[in-house]
Tab-separated table of C-alpha atoms in Angstrom:
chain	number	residue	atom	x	y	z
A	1	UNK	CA	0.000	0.000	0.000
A	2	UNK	CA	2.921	2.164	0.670
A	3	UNK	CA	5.011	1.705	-2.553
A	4	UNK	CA	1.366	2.639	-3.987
A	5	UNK	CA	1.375	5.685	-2.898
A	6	UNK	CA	4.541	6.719	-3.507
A	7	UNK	CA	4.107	5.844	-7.403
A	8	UNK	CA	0.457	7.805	-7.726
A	9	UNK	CA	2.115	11.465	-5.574
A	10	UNK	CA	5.704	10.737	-8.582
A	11	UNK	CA	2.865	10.318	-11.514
A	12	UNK	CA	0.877	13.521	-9.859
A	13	UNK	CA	4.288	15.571	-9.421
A	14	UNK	CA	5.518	14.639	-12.996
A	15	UNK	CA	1.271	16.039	-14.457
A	16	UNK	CA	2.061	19.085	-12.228
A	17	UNK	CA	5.508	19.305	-13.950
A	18	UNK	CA	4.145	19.113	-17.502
A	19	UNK	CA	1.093	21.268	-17.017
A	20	UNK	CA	3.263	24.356	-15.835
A	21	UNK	CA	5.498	24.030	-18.631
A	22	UNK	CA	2.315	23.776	-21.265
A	23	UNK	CA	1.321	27.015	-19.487
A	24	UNK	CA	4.354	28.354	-20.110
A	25	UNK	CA	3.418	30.377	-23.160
A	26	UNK	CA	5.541	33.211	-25.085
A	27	UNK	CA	7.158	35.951	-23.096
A	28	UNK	CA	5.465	36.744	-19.707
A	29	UNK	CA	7.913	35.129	-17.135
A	30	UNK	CA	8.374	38.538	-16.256
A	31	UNK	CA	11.588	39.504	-18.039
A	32	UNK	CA	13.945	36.454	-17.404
A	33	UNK	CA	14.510	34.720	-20.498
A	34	UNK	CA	12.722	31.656	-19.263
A	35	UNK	CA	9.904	31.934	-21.862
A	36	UNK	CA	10.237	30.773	-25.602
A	37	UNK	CA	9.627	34.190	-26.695
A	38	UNK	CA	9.358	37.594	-25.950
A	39	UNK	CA	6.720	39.213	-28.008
A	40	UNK	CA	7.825	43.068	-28.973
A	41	UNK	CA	5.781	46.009	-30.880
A	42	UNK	CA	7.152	48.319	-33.273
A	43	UNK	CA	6.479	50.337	-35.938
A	44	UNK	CA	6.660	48.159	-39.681
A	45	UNK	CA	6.272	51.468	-41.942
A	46	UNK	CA	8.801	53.978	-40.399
A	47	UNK	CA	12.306	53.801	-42.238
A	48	UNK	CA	15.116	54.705	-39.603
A	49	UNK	CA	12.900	53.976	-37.120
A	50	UNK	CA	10.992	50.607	-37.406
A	51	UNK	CA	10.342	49.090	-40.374
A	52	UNK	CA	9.586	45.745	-41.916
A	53	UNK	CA	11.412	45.147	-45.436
A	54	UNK	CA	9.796	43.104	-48.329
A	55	UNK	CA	12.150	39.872	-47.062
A	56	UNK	CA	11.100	40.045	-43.515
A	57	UNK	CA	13.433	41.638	-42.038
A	58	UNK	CA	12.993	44.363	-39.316
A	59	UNK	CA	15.557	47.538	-39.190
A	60	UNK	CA	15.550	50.681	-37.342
A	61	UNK	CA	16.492	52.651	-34.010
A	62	UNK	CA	13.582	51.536	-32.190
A	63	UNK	CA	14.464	47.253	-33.099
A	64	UNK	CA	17.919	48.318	-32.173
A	65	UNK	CA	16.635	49.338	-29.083
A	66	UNK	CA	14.304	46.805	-28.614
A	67	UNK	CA	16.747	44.211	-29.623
A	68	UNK	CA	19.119	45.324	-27.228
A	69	UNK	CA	16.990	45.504	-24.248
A	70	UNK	CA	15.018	42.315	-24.926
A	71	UNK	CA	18.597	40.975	-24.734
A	72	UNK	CA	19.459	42.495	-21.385
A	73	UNK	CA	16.295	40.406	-20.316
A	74	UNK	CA	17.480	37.590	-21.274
A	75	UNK	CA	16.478	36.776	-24.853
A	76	UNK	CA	18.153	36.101	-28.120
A	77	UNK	CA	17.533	37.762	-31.524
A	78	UNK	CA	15.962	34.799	-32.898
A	79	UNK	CA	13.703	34.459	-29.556
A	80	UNK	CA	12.202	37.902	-29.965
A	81	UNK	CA	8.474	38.098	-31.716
A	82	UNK	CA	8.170	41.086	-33.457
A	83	UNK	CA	4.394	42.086	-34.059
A	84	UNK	CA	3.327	45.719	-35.407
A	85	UNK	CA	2.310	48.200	-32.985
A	86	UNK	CA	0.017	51.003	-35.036
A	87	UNK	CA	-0.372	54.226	-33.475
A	88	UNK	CA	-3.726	53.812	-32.633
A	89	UNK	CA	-3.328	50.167	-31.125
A	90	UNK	CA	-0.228	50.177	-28.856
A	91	UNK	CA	-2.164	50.659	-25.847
A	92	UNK	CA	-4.608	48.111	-26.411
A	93	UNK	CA	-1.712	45.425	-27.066
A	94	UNK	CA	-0.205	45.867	-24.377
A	95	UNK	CA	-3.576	46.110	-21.757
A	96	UNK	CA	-4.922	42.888	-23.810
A	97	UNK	CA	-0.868	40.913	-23.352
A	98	UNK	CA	-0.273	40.319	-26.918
A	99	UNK	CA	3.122	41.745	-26.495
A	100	UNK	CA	5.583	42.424	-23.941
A	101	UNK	CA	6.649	45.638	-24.583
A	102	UNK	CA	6.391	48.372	-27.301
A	103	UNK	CA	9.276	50.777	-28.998
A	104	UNK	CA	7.333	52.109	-31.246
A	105	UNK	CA	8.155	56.011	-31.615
A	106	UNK	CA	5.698	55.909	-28.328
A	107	UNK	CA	5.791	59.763	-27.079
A	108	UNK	CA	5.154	59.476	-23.323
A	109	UNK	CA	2.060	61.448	-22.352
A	110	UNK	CA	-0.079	62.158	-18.962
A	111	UNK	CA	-3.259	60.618	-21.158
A	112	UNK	CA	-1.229	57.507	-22.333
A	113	UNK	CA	0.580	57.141	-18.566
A	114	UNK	CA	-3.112	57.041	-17.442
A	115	UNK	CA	-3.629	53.565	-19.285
A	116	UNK	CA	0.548	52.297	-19.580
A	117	UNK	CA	3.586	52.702	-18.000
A	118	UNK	CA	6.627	53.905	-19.962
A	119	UNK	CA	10.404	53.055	-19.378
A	120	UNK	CA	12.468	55.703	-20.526
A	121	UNK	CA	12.684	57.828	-22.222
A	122	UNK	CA	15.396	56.551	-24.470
A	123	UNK	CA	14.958	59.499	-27.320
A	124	UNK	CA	13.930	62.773	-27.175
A	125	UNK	CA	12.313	64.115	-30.913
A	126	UNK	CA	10.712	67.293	-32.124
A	127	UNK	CA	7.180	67.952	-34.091
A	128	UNK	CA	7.851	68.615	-37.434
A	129	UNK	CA	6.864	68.988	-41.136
A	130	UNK	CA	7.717	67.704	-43.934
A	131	UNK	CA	7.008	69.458	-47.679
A	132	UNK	CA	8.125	68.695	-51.094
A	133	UNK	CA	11.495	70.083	-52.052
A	134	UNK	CA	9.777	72.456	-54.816
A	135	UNK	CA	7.538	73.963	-52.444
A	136	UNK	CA	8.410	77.210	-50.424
A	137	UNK	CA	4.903	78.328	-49.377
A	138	UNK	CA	5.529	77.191	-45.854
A	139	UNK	CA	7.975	78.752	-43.934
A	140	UNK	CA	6.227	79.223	-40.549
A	141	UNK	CA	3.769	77.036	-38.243
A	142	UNK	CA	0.790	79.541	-39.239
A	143	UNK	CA	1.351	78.424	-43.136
A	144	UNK	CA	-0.117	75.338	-42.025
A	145	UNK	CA	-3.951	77.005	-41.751
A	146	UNK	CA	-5.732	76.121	-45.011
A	147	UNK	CA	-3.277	73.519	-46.158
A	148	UNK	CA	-3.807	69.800	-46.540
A	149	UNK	CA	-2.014	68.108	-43.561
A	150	UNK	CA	-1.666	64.687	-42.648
A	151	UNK	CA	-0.947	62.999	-39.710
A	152	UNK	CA	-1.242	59.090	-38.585
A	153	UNK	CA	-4.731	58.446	-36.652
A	154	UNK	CA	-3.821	58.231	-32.348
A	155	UNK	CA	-0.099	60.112	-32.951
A	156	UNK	CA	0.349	63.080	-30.623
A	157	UNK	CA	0.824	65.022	-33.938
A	158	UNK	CA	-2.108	65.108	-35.064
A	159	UNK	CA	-3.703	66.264	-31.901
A	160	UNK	CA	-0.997	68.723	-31.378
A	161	UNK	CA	-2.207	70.414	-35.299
A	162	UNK	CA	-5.924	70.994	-33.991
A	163	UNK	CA	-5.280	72.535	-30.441
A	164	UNK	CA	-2.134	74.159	-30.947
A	165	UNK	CA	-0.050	74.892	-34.254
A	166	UNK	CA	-2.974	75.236	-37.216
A	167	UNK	CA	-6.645	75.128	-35.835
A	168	UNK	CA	-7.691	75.736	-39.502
A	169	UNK	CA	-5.433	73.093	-41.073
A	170	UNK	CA	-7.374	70.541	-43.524
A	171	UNK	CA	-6.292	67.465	-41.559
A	172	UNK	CA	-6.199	63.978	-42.960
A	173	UNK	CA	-5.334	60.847	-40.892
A	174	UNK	CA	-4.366	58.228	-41.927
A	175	UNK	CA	-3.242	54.980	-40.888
A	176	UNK	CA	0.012	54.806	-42.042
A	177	UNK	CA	2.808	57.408	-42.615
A	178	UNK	CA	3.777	55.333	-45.594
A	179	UNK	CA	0.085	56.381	-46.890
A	180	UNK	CA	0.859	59.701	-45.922
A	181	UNK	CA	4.223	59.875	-47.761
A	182	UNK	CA	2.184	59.024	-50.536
A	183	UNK	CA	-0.047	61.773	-50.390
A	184	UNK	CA	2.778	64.303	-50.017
A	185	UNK	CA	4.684	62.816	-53.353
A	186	UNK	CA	1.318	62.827	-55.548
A	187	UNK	CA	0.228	66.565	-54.273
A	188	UNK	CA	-3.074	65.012	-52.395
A	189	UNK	CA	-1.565	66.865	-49.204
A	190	UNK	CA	0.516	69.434	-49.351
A	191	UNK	CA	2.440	68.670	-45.917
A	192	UNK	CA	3.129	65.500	-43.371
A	193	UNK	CA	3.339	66.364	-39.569
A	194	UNK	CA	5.465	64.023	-37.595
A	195	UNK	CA	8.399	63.279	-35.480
A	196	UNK	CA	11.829	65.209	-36.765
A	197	UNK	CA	13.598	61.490	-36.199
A	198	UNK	CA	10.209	60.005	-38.110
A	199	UNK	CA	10.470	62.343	-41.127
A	200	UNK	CA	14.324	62.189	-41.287
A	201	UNK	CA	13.885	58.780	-41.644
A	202	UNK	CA	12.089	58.445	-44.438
A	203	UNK	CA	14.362	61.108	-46.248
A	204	UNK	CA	16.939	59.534	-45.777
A	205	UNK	CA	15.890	57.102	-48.046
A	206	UNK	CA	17.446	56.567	-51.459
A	207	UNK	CA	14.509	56.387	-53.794
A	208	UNK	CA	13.366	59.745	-52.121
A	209	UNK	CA	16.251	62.024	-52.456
A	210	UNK	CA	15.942	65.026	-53.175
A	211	UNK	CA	12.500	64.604	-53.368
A	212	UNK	CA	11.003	66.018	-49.884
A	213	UNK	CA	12.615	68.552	-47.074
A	214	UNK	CA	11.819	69.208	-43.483
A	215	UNK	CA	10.534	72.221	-42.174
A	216	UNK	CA	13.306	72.237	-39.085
A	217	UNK	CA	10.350	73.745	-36.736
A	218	UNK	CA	10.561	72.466	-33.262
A	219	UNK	CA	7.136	72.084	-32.578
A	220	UNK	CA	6.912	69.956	-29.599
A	221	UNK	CA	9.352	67.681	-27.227
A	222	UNK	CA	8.436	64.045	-28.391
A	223	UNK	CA	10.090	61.663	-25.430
A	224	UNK	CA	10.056	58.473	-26.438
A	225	UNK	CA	9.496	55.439	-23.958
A	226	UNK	CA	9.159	51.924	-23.863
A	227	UNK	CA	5.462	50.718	-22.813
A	228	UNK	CA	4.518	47.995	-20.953
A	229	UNK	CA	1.332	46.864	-19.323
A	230	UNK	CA	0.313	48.926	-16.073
A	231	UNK	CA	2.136	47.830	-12.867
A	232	UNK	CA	4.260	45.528	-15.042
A	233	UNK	CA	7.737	44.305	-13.178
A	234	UNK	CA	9.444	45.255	-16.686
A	235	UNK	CA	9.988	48.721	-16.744
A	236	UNK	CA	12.122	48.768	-13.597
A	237	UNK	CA	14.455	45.895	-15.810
A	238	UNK	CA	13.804	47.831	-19.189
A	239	UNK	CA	15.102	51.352	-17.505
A	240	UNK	CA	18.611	49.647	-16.137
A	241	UNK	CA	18.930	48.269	-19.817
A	242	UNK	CA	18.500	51.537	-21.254
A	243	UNK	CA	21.127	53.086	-19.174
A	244	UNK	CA	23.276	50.331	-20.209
A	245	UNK	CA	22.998	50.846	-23.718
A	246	UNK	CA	23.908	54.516	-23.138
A	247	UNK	CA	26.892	53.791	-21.005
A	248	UNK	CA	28.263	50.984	-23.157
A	249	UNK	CA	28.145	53.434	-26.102
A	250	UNK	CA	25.357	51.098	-27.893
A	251	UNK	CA	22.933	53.622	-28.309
A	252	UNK	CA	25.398	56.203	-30.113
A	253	UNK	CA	25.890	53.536	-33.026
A	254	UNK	CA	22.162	53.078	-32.995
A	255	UNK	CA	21.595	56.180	-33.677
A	256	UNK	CA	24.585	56.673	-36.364
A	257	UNK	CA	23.422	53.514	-38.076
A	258	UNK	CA	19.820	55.143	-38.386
A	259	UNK	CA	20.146	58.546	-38.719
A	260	UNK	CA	23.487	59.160	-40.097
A	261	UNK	CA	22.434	59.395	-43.558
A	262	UNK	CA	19.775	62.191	-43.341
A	263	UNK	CA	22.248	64.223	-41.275
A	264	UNK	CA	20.247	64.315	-38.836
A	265	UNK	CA	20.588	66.386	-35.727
A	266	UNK	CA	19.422	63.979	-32.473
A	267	UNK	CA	19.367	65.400	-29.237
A	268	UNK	CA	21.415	63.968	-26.383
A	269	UNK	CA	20.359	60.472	-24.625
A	270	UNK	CA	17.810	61.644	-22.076
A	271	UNK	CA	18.305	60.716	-18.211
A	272	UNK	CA	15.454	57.555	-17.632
A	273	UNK	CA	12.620	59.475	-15.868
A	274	UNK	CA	13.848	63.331	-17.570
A	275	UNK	CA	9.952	64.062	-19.435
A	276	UNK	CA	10.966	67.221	-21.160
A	277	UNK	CA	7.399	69.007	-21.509
């Protein structure tokens, strides 16, 4: 009767054993590497920033970011989930778990703090336009009343146009900046209202050379954080791998290998916590 129960509380202990690795799933052991995978938003249509190319691969300051933090948690390249984080959606991801954490050109905000928290900041970016090279009829903020602006639907942007900069502005969101971009090179819109990092990445581009300038207004301070879920253990672990990648010199390069072809005029690594309003 004995050796019977020994063998039925092994069996039990080995169904406990499985179950709890079946539950497992990707990412979610709280930052230590001991999941499969980590599950990451970015941005898939911002060159320079984060972007998806046509053979899968995913370039930018924000994955170099992302990549290096995720591995200061305890994950490889190849164990890192990338899944696209749309303007509009990156709080919902990360309230509803489908990923981890978000670099996604995520301004930090009192409204957004209300819902996530942010590690960071990491970057610190300016409001800006962008115009076609040809065109000279905006030289000022005020120019923007009247024209045909666009902005990406949930960016700070495009709420900064119609309660500060250009109350009269014809503003079009979209979903995309690449759909924006779009608009600006066909003359459907005659400006696009972004980030300064945003814009410089996409004119840094080859195939648009030439093609598109930046306005060089310093509209607003854009700080860029990480988000995770609300009360999350990561953003403690997420801030001491940013400050890592500053002091190691890791976020310099990322920045070169971004930026460096726009000539592009970054602002100092912020101090984690430093929200310059």
């Amino acid at each position: 009767m004995k050796l019977l129960k020994v063998s039925i509380a092994a069996a039990a202990a080995v169904v406990l054993s499985v179950t709890a690795s079946a539950c497992g799933g990707d990412g979610g052991d709280g930052g230590t590497g001991g999941g499969k995978k980590v599950a990451v938003g970015i941005k898939y249509d911002q060159p320079g920033i984060g972007l998806k190319t046509p053979d899968g691969k995913y370039t930018g300051f924000d994955v170099d970011v992302a990549t290096y933090v995720a591995k200061q948690l305890g994950y490889q390249p190849d164990q890192i989930e990338w899944k696209e984080a749309k303007s509009a959606d990156r709080e919902t991801l990360l309230q509803r778990g489908d990923v981890d954490f978000i670099a996604a050109s995520y301004s930090i905000t009192p409204e957004r703090q209300e819902k996530v928290d942010f590690a960071g900041p990491y970057f610190l970016a300016h409001q800006d336009i962008m115009t076609r090279a040809d065109d000279d009829s905006i030289t000022k903020p005020a120019d923007l009343n009247d024209k045909r602006l666009c902005s990406v639907t949930g960016s700070t942007s495009a709420q900064n146009v119609k309660t500060k900069l250009a109350p009269k502005a014809q503003l079009q969101e979209y979903g995309g900046y690449s759909e924006c971009l779009t608009g600006l090179e066909n003359q459907v819109i005659d400006a696009l209202t972004t980030d300064d990092a945003i814009l410089a990445g996409y004119a840094a581009q080859p195939e648009f050379k030439d093609k598109f300038k930046l306005g060089g207004f310093k509209l607003s301070n854009e700080n860029y954080g990480v988000g995770v879920k609300k009360g999350s253990e990561l953003q403690g672990k997420i801030n001491a791998a940013l400050e890592k990648m500053v002091a190691d010199g890791s976020w310099d390069k990322a920045v070169k290998a971004n930026f460096g072809e726009a000539n592009y005029k970054n602002e100092p690594a912020p101090k984690i916590g430093n929200i310059v309003s």
